[in-house]
């Protein structure tokens, strides 16, 4: 039985269903498994199995309190024909590395891998724990998470999903993806403010005791769909296990042979999933953490000092524009052998001084991580270079990872077989991607999507096709101060 506890040690031990329902621990820590399970026969025993099978093997070990039927059912419903590739996550060898394409789901970003299954895990958790309240999911988004959460939760029984986005803070494509969302339990609200205002508004609603008590009396409770929820992290472990099994199956490595994993990183969820996969049996030489110009993590991995006293940049890889990477707290917990008092102290320093330094023994253990960053120009050049040499098109986030890996390889001469997590379709960031291929290109975002298809011949993903012609279903724009008031009107 794998159970879960808070990284800060001041919440009760939970089973996985309880941790999924609650989302974040009461002491503001994150739920972590008390031990990380392994695939007992080694990953070699999974060679030849398809994605759903492997997802089942991984999930059933982490969510050991769920029945076999529940996990099978969730996996079946999540990884079906809404993915545009039969393999779900194709592994493509180009330019001397293997791209693990995680973006063939409905919203064309890797968030679909977890958000297509989280709603099913959540509703099954509620049934299992005999919790009969209706769940209201609140999400503040700067673009990708909001749409993936809407798709995941649309028409899921006993849930309402509300997404807040900054009215001028998302791309045209991202806005249209959200405001054309169907499903009678979906709500999309524009905030007159920036992403931080939306995020702060959501946090304030979560911590408003009077409102939460009122909701409770009406049979509702709040929960979260971002990567602080363990139910979003565990499904991400599966694709690293799958990729390793694919490499063994193709004869590129032997079971037990080391690989490198490169991840374009924002909130540290995706790369943490790779770390969990390494405990399951995926042998990893280096986890390579790639950042854009917001390179807090690069500096941290190279010095042991996490310091957010710095300028924030808006870049062409916006889903990685982040200074506080929440899931790093989970890694530090594991690397310090579960010393909660150390984690509490570091997080307190982060809150008060916007900075902390990890102890020497943790620094030593961090050496399994390498790090680097790519600025906007490096990113554009990486896209252009790989497209011209190999006819392979990357989005800006994946290009950050590819550039960081190229520099790593040049510096270290490390020729270990390497996987790059490819996190978005190039069409999702058409403006920047087309600029790398054709400096003259101009037009609206929607026109650029069409032009990119003409240049490359790669079909536009279904969800992005004719997006500008879809009916707008969500019109609400509210003042940032009114978020709570609007909810009170709707639910109390
Ligand atoms: C969310 C996101 C990331 C960052 O992933 P984390 O798990 O937050 O580190 C990278 N690329 C894209 C396209 C994303 O949407």
Coordinates of C-alpha atoms and ligand atoms in Angstrom, one line a residue:
X1 CA 0.0 0.0 0.0
X2 CA 1.5 3.4 -1.0
X3 CA 0.2 6.2 1.1
X4 CA 0.7 9.9 0.9
X5 CA 1.9 12.6 3.3
X6 CA 2.6 16.3 3.2
X7 CA 6.1 17.5 2.4
X8 CA 5.8 19.8 5.4
X9 CA 4.7 17.0 7.8
X10 CA 1.7 18.7 9.4
X11 CA -1.2 16.9 7.8
X12 CA -2.6 13.4 8.3
X13 CA -1.4 10.4 6.2
X14 CA -3.8 9.9 3.3
X15 CA -4.5 7.2 0.8
X16 CA -4.2 8.3 -2.8
X17 CA -7.9 9.0 -3.3
X18 CA -8.0 11.3 -0.3
X19 CA -4.9 13.1 -1.5
X20 CA -6.5 13.6 -4.9
X21 CA -9.7 15.0 -3.5
X22 CA -7.9 17.4 -1.2
X23 CA -5.4 18.6 -3.8
X24 CA -3.1 20.5 -1.4
X25 CA -2.2 19.6 2.2
X26 CA -3.6 21.7 5.0
X27 CA -0.1 22.9 6.0
X28 CA 0.3 24.2 2.4
X29 CA 2.8 21.4 1.6
X30 CA 2.3 19.0 -1.3
X31 CA 1.3 15.3 -1.0
X32 CA 4.1 12.9 -1.8
X33 CA 4.2 9.1 -1.8
X34 CA 5.9 7.7 1.3
X35 CA 7.7 5.3 -0.9
X36 CA 8.0 5.3 -4.7
X37 CA 6.9 1.9 -6.1
X38 CA 8.8 -0.1 -8.7
X39 CA 7.9 -2.3 -11.6
X40 CA 9.1 -5.5 -10.0
X41 CA 10.1 -7.5 -13.1
X42 CA 12.0 -4.5 -14.5
X43 CA 10.8 -2.3 -17.4
X44 CA 11.9 -5.0 -19.8
X45 CA 8.9 -7.0 -18.7
X46 CA 6.7 -4.4 -20.3
X47 CA 8.2 -4.4 -23.8
X48 CA 5.5 -4.8 -26.5
X49 CA 2.7 -3.5 -24.3
X50 CA 0.7 -0.6 -25.5
X51 CA 0.3 2.8 -23.9
X52 CA -2.9 2.0 -22.0
X53 CA -1.4 -1.2 -20.6
X54 CA 1.7 0.6 -19.3
X55 CA -0.4 3.5 -17.9
X56 CA -2.4 0.8 -16.0
X57 CA 0.8 -0.8 -14.6
X58 CA 2.1 2.6 -13.4
X59 CA -1.1 3.9 -12.0
X60 CA -2.1 0.7 -10.2
X61 CA 1.2 0.9 -8.2
X62 CA 0.9 4.5 -7.2
X63 CA -2.9 4.4 -6.6
X64 CA -2.8 1.1 -4.7
X65 CA -6.1 1.9 -2.8
X66 CA -8.1 1.9 -6.1
X67 CA -9.7 -1.2 -7.5
X68 CA -8.3 -2.8 -10.7
X69 CA -11.6 -2.1 -12.5
X70 CA -11.5 1.6 -11.5
X71 CA -8.0 2.2 -12.9
X72 CA -8.7 0.2 -16.1
X73 CA -11.9 2.2 -16.7
X74 CA -10.1 5.5 -16.1
X75 CA -7.3 4.6 -18.5
X76 CA -9.7 3.4 -21.2
X77 CA -11.7 6.6 -21.0
X78 CA -8.7 8.9 -21.0
X79 CA -6.4 7.5 -23.7
X80 CA -8.9 6.8 -26.5
X81 CA -9.5 8.3 -30.0
X82 CA -9.4 11.8 -28.7
X83 CA -5.6 11.4 -29.2
X84 CA -4.7 11.9 -32.9
X85 CA -2.1 9.2 -32.9
X86 CA -2.8 5.5 -32.3
X87 CA 0.4 5.2 -30.2
X88 CA -0.8 8.1 -28.0
X89 CA 2.8 9.2 -27.5
X90 CA 5.0 8.6 -30.5
X91 CA 8.8 8.4 -29.9
X92 CA 10.5 9.9 -32.9
X93 CA 14.3 9.8 -33.5
X94 CA 15.6 12.9 -35.2
X95 CA 18.9 14.8 -35.0
X96 CA 20.5 12.2 -32.7
X97 CA 17.8 12.3 -30.0
X98 CA 14.4 10.8 -29.4
X99 CA 11.5 13.1 -29.2
X100 CA 8.6 11.9 -27.0
X101 CA 5.7 13.6 -28.5
X102 CA 3.3 14.3 -25.7
X103 CA 1.0 16.7 -27.5
X104 CA -1.4 14.7 -29.7
X105 CA -4.3 15.1 -27.3
X106 CA -7.3 17.5 -27.7
X107 CA -5.6 20.7 -26.7
X108 CA -2.2 20.1 -28.4
X109 CA -0.1 20.5 -25.3
X110 CA 1.3 17.8 -22.9
X111 CA -1.1 18.9 -20.1
X112 CA -3.7 16.6 -21.9
X113 CA -1.7 13.5 -20.8
X114 CA -2.7 14.1 -17.2
X115 CA -5.9 16.2 -17.5
X116 CA -7.6 13.6 -19.7
X117 CA -7.5 11.2 -16.8
X118 CA -7.6 13.4 -13.7
X119 CA -11.4 13.9 -13.8
X120 CA -12.0 10.2 -13.9
X121 CA -9.6 9.6 -11.0
X122 CA -11.3 12.4 -9.1
X123 CA -14.9 11.1 -9.6
X124 CA -13.8 7.6 -8.7
X125 CA -12.0 8.9 -5.6
X126 CA -15.2 10.6 -4.5
X127 CA -17.2 7.4 -4.9
X128 CA -14.6 5.3 -3.1
X129 CA -14.4 7.7 -0.2
X130 CA -18.2 8.1 -0.1
X131 CA -17.8 11.8 -0.5
X132 CA -21.1 12.9 -2.1
X133 CA -20.4 16.6 -2.6
X134 CA -20.2 18.2 -6.0
X135 CA -16.7 19.4 -6.8
X136 CA -16.0 22.8 -8.2
X137 CA -12.6 23.0 -9.9
X138 CA -11.1 26.5 -9.9
X139 CA -8.3 27.2 -12.3
X140 CA -6.3 30.3 -13.0
X141 CA -4.5 30.0 -16.3
X142 CA -2.0 31.7 -18.5
X143 CA -3.0 29.6 -21.4
X144 CA -2.4 25.9 -21.7
X145 CA -3.7 24.5 -18.4
X146 CA -7.1 26.2 -18.7
X147 CA -8.1 24.6 -22.0
X148 CA -6.8 21.2 -21.0
X149 CA -8.7 21.3 -17.7
X150 CA -11.9 22.4 -19.6
X151 CA -11.6 19.5 -22.1
X152 CA -10.9 17.1 -19.3
X153 CA -13.8 18.1 -17.0
X154 CA -16.4 18.9 -19.7
X155 CA -19.6 17.0 -18.9
X156 CA -17.9 14.9 -16.1
X157 CA -20.7 14.1 -13.6
X158 CA -20.7 15.9 -10.2
X159 CA -18.1 18.5 -11.3
X160 CA -18.2 22.1 -12.3
X161 CA -15.1 23.6 -13.9
X162 CA -14.4 27.3 -13.8
X163 CA -11.4 28.8 -15.6
X164 CA -10.1 32.4 -15.1
X165 CA -7.8 33.9 -17.6
X166 CA -6.3 37.4 -17.8
X167 CA -8.3 39.3 -20.5
X168 CA -5.2 40.5 -22.4
X169 CA -2.8 37.9 -21.2
X170 CA -3.3 34.9 -23.5
X171 CA -2.8 34.4 -27.2
X172 CA -5.7 34.6 -29.7
X173 CA -5.5 30.9 -30.3
X174 CA -5.5 30.2 -26.5
X175 CA -8.5 32.5 -25.9
X176 CA -10.5 31.0 -28.8
X177 CA -9.7 27.5 -27.6
X178 CA -11.2 28.4 -24.2
X179 CA -14.2 30.6 -25.0
X180 CA -15.6 28.1 -27.6
X181 CA -15.5 25.3 -25.1
X182 CA -18.7 23.1 -25.0
X183 CA -20.1 21.3 -22.0
X184 CA -22.8 22.4 -19.6
X185 CA -20.6 22.3 -16.5
X186 CA -17.9 24.5 -18.1
X187 CA -17.4 28.2 -17.2
X188 CA -14.8 30.5 -18.7
X189 CA -14.3 34.0 -17.2
X190 CA -12.0 36.7 -18.3
X191 CA -10.5 38.9 -15.5
X192 CA -9.6 42.5 -16.0
X193 CA -6.1 42.0 -14.7
X194 CA -3.0 39.9 -15.2
X195 CA -2.3 36.2 -14.5
X196 CA -1.1 37.0 -11.0
X197 CA -4.4 38.7 -10.2
X198 CA -6.3 35.7 -11.4
X199 CA -4.1 33.3 -9.4
X200 CA -4.3 35.4 -6.3
X201 CA -8.1 35.6 -6.7
X202 CA -8.3 31.8 -6.8
X203 CA -6.1 31.4 -3.8
X204 CA -8.2 33.9 -1.8
X205 CA -11.3 32.0 -2.6
X206 CA -9.7 28.7 -1.5
X207 CA -8.8 30.2 1.9
X208 CA -12.1 32.0 2.5
X209 CA -13.5 30.0 5.4
X210 CA -17.0 31.6 5.4
X211 CA -17.4 31.0 1.6
X212 CA -16.1 27.4 1.9
X213 CA -18.5 26.7 4.8
X214 CA -21.4 28.1 2.8
X215 CA -20.5 25.9 -0.2
X216 CA -20.3 22.9 2.1
X217 CA -23.8 23.5 3.4
X218 CA -25.0 23.6 -0.3
X219 CA -23.3 20.3 -1.0
X220 CA -20.2 21.6 -2.9
X221 CA -16.5 21.6 -2.3
X222 CA -13.6 23.2 -4.1
X223 CA -10.6 21.4 -5.6
X224 CA -7.7 22.1 -7.9
X225 CA -6.6 20.9 -11.3
X226 CA -3.0 22.1 -11.3
X227 CA 0.1 20.1 -10.9
X228 CA 0.1 20.5 -7.1
X229 CA -2.5 17.7 -7.3
X230 CA -0.8 14.3 -7.1
X231 CA -3.5 12.9 -9.4
X232 CA -2.0 15.1 -12.2
X233 CA 1.6 14.0 -11.5
X234 CA 1.2 10.2 -11.4
X235 CA -0.2 9.8 -14.9
X236 CA 2.9 11.6 -16.2
X237 CA 5.2 8.9 -14.9
X238 CA 3.6 6.5 -17.3
X239 CA 5.0 8.0 -20.5
X240 CA 8.6 7.8 -19.3
X241 CA 8.2 4.1 -18.5
X242 CA 6.5 3.6 -21.9
X243 CA 9.4 5.4 -23.7
X244 CA 12.0 3.3 -21.9
X245 CA 10.2 0.1 -22.9
X246 CA 10.0 1.3 -26.5
X247 CA 13.8 1.9 -26.6
X248 CA 14.4 -1.6 -25.2
X249 CA 11.9 -3.1 -27.7
X250 CA 13.6 -1.3 -30.6
X251 CA 17.0 -2.8 -29.5
X252 CA 18.4 0.7 -28.9
X253 CA 19.2 0.0 -25.2
X254 CA 19.2 -3.0 -22.9
X255 CA 17.0 -3.1 -19.8
X256 CA 19.0 -1.4 -17.0
X257 CA 21.1 0.7 -19.4
X258 CA 21.1 4.4 -18.6
X259 CA 19.4 7.2 -20.7
X260 CA 19.2 10.9 -20.4
X261 CA 15.9 12.7 -20.1
X262 CA 15.6 16.4 -21.2
X263 CA 12.5 18.3 -20.0
X264 CA 11.5 21.9 -20.8
X265 CA 10.5 23.0 -17.4
X266 CA 8.1 25.4 -15.7
X267 CA 6.5 24.2 -12.6
X268 CA 8.8 21.2 -12.3
X269 CA 6.0 18.7 -12.6
X270 CA 7.0 17.0 -15.8
X271 CA 10.7 16.5 -14.8
X272 CA 9.6 15.3 -11.3
X273 CA 7.5 12.6 -13.1
X274 CA 10.8 11.5 -14.8
X275 CA 12.4 11.3 -11.4
X276 CA 9.6 9.1 -10.1
X277 CA 9.9 6.9 -13.3
X278 CA 13.6 6.4 -12.4
X279 CA 12.5 4.8 -9.1
X280 CA 10.2 2.5 -11.0
X281 CA 13.1 1.1 -13.1
X282 CA 13.9 3.6 -15.8
X283 CA 17.6 3.9 -15.5
X284 CA 18.6 7.6 -15.8
X285 CA 22.1 9.0 -16.1
X286 CA 21.1 12.7 -16.1
X287 CA 17.9 14.6 -15.8
X288 CA 18.5 17.7 -17.9
X289 CA 16.3 20.6 -16.8
X290 CA 15.8 23.2 -19.6
X291 CA 14.7 26.7 -18.9
X292 CA 14.1 29.8 -21.0
X293 CA 15.4 33.3 -20.0
X294 CA 13.5 32.9 -16.7
X295 CA 16.4 30.7 -15.6
X296 CA 15.8 30.4 -11.8
X297 CA 16.1 26.6 -12.1
X298 CA 19.3 26.7 -14.1
X299 CA 21.0 28.8 -11.5
X300 CA 19.6 26.7 -8.7
X301 CA 20.8 23.4 -10.1
X302 CA 24.2 24.9 -10.8
X303 CA 24.7 26.6 -7.4
X304 CA 22.2 25.1 -4.9
X305 CA 20.7 28.6 -4.3
X306 CA 17.1 29.2 -5.3
X307 CA 16.6 33.0 -5.7
X308 CA 13.5 34.7 -7.1
X309 CA 14.8 38.2 -6.5
X310 CA 15.1 38.8 -10.2
X311 CA 13.3 40.3 -13.2
X312 CA 10.5 38.3 -14.8
X313 CA 10.5 38.0 -18.6
X314 CA 7.6 37.3 -21.0
X315 CA 9.1 35.0 -23.7
X316 CA 8.2 33.0 -26.8
X317 CA 7.9 29.9 -24.6
X318 CA 5.2 31.3 -22.3
X319 CA 4.3 28.1 -20.5
X320 CA 7.7 28.2 -18.9
X321 CA 7.6 31.8 -17.8
X322 CA 7.5 31.1 -14.1
X323 CA 9.7 31.9 -11.1
X324 CA 8.2 29.7 -8.4
X325 CA 8.4 26.0 -9.5
X326 CA 6.0 24.4 -7.0
X327 CA 7.0 20.8 -7.6
X328 CA 10.6 21.4 -6.7
X329 CA 9.4 21.1 -3.1
X330 CA 8.6 17.4 -3.7
X331 CA 12.0 16.7 -5.2
X332 CA 13.8 18.4 -2.2
X333 CA 11.6 16.3 0.2
X334 CA 12.8 13.1 -1.5
X335 CA 16.4 14.1 -1.8
X336 CA 16.6 15.1 1.9
X337 CA 15.2 11.6 2.9
X338 CA 11.9 13.1 4.0
X339 CA 13.2 15.6 6.5
X340 CA 10.1 17.7 6.8
X341 CA 11.7 20.3 9.1
X342 CA 14.3 21.1 6.4
X343 CA 11.5 21.6 3.8
X344 CA 9.5 23.8 6.2
X345 CA 12.6 26.0 6.8
X346 CA 13.4 26.3 3.1
X347 CA 9.9 27.2 2.2
X348 CA 9.7 29.8 5.0
X349 CA 12.9 31.4 3.7
X350 CA 11.4 31.5 0.2
X351 CA 8.3 33.2 1.5
X352 CA 10.2 35.8 3.6
X353 CA 13.5 36.3 1.8
X354 CA 12.5 35.1 -1.7
X355 CA 15.6 32.9 -1.6
X356 CA 17.1 29.8 0.0
X357 CA 20.2 27.6 -0.2
X358 CA 19.9 23.8 0.2
X359 CA 22.2 21.8 2.6
X360 CA 25.4 20.2 1.2
X361 CA 24.1 16.6 1.3
X362 CA 21.1 17.6 -0.9
X363 CA 23.4 19.6 -3.2
X364 CA 25.5 16.4 -3.6
X365 CA 22.4 14.4 -4.5
X366 CA 21.2 17.1 -7.0
X367 CA 24.2 16.1 -9.2
X368 CA 21.9 13.6 -11.1
X369 CA 20.4 16.9 -12.6
X370 CA 22.1 19.0 -15.2
X371 CA 20.6 22.3 -16.3
X372 CA 20.8 25.0 -19.0
X373 CA 18.8 27.7 -20.6
X374 CA 18.0 29.1 -24.0
X375 CA 17.0 32.7 -24.8
X376 CA 14.5 33.6 -27.4
X377 CA 17.0 33.9 -30.2
X378 CA 18.5 30.5 -29.4
X379 CA 15.0 29.0 -29.4
X380 CA 14.2 30.4 -32.9
X381 CA 17.5 29.2 -34.3
X382 CA 17.0 25.7 -32.8
X383 CA 13.6 25.4 -34.6
X384 CA 15.1 26.6 -37.9
X385 CA 18.2 24.5 -37.6
X386 CA 16.4 21.2 -36.9
X387 CA 13.8 21.9 -39.5
X388 CA 16.4 22.6 -42.2
X389 CA 18.6 19.6 -41.4
X390 CA 16.0 16.9 -40.5
X391 CA 12.7 18.3 -41.7
X392 CA 11.4 18.0 -38.1
X393 CA 9.4 20.8 -36.6
X394 CA 9.4 21.7 -32.9
X395 CA 7.4 24.1 -30.9
X396 CA 9.2 26.8 -28.9
X397 CA 9.2 24.9 -25.6
X398 CA 10.6 21.7 -27.1
X399 CA 13.1 23.9 -28.9
X400 CA 14.4 25.3 -25.6
X401 CA 15.0 21.7 -24.5
X402 CA 16.7 20.8 -27.8
X403 CA 19.0 23.8 -27.6
X404 CA 19.9 23.1 -24.0
X405 CA 20.6 19.5 -24.8
X406 CA 22.8 20.5 -27.8
X407 CA 24.9 22.7 -25.6
X408 CA 25.1 20.0 -22.9
X409 CA 26.3 17.4 -25.4
X410 CA 28.9 19.7 -26.8
X411 CA 30.3 20.6 -23.4
X412 CA 30.2 17.1 -21.9
X413 CA 30.6 14.8 -25.0
X414 CA 28.1 12.6 -23.2
X415 CA 26.7 10.3 -25.8
X416 CA 24.1 8.5 -23.7
X417 CA 20.8 7.7 -25.6
X418 CA 18.6 10.7 -24.9
X419 CA 14.8 11.4 -24.7
X420 CA 13.4 15.0 -25.1
X421 CA 9.9 15.6 -23.7
X422 CA 8.2 17.3 -26.6
X423 CA 5.5 19.4 -24.8
X424 CA 3.4 21.2 -27.5
X425 CA 2.4 21.1 -31.1
X426 CA 4.2 23.7 -33.2
X427 CA 0.8 25.0 -34.3
X428 CA 0.0 26.1 -30.7
X429 CA 2.8 28.7 -31.0
X430 CA 2.5 29.4 -34.8
X431 CA 3.6 33.0 -34.6
X432 CA 7.1 32.2 -33.2
X433 CA 7.5 28.9 -35.1
X434 CA 6.7 30.5 -38.5
X435 CA 9.1 33.4 -37.8
X436 CA 11.8 30.8 -37.6
X437 CA 11.0 29.4 -41.0
X438 CA 10.0 32.5 -42.9
X439 CA 11.0 35.9 -41.6
X440 CA 8.5 37.6 -44.0
X441 CA 5.4 35.8 -42.7
X442 CA 2.7 38.1 -41.4
X443 CA -1.0 37.9 -40.5
X444 CA -3.3 37.1 -37.6
X445 CA -2.5 34.1 -35.5
X446 CA -5.2 32.1 -37.4
X447 CA -3.8 33.0 -40.8
X448 CA -0.3 32.0 -39.6
X449 CA -1.7 28.6 -38.6
X450 CA -2.9 28.2 -42.2
X451 CA 0.4 29.4 -43.6
X452 CA 2.4 27.1 -41.4
X453 CA 0.5 24.1 -42.9
X454 CA 1.2 25.3 -46.4
X455 CA 4.9 25.6 -45.7
X456 CA 5.4 22.3 -43.8
X457 CA 2.6 20.1 -45.0
X458 CA 2.1 18.9 -41.4
X459 CA -1.7 18.7 -40.9
X460 CA -3.2 21.2 -38.4
X461 CA -4.4 19.4 -35.3
X462 CA -8.2 19.0 -35.1
X463 CA -8.7 21.2 -32.1
X464 CA -6.9 24.2 -33.8
X465 CA -8.5 23.9 -37.2
X466 CA -11.1 26.6 -38.0
X467 CA -10.9 27.7 -34.5
X468 CA -11.7 31.3 -35.5
X469 CA -15.0 30.1 -37.1
X470 CA -16.3 28.4 -34.0
X471 CA -19.2 29.8 -32.0
X472 CA -18.2 31.8 -28.9
X473 CA -20.0 30.4 -25.9
X474 CA -18.4 32.2 -23.0
X475 CA -18.6 36.0 -22.9
X476 CA -18.1 36.9 -19.3
X477 CA -15.5 39.6 -18.4
X478 CA -15.4 40.7 -14.7
X479 CA -13.4 43.0 -12.5
X480 CA -10.7 41.1 -10.6
X481 CA -12.2 42.2 -7.3
X482 CA -15.5 40.5 -8.2
X483 CA -14.3 36.8 -8.5
X484 CA -15.7 35.8 -5.1
X485 CA -18.8 37.8 -5.3
X486 CA -19.7 36.2 -8.6
X487 CA -19.3 32.7 -7.1
X488 CA -21.4 33.6 -4.1
X489 CA -24.2 34.7 -6.5
X490 CA -24.0 31.5 -8.5
X491 CA -23.6 28.9 -5.7
X492 CA -24.8 30.2 -2.3
Ligands
LIG1 C1 3.1 23.4 -18.8 C2 4.1 23.4 -19.9 C3 5.5 23.2 -19.7 C4 6.1 23.1 -18.3 O1 5.8 21.9 -17.6 P1 6.0 21.8 -16.0 O2 5.4 20.4 -15.7 O3 5.2 22.9 -15.4 O4 7.4 21.9 -15.7 C5 6.3 23.1 -20.8 N1 5.8 23.2 -22.0 C6 4.5 23.4 -22.3 C7 4.1 23.5 -23.7 C8 3.6 23.5 -21.2 O5 2.3 23.7 -21.5

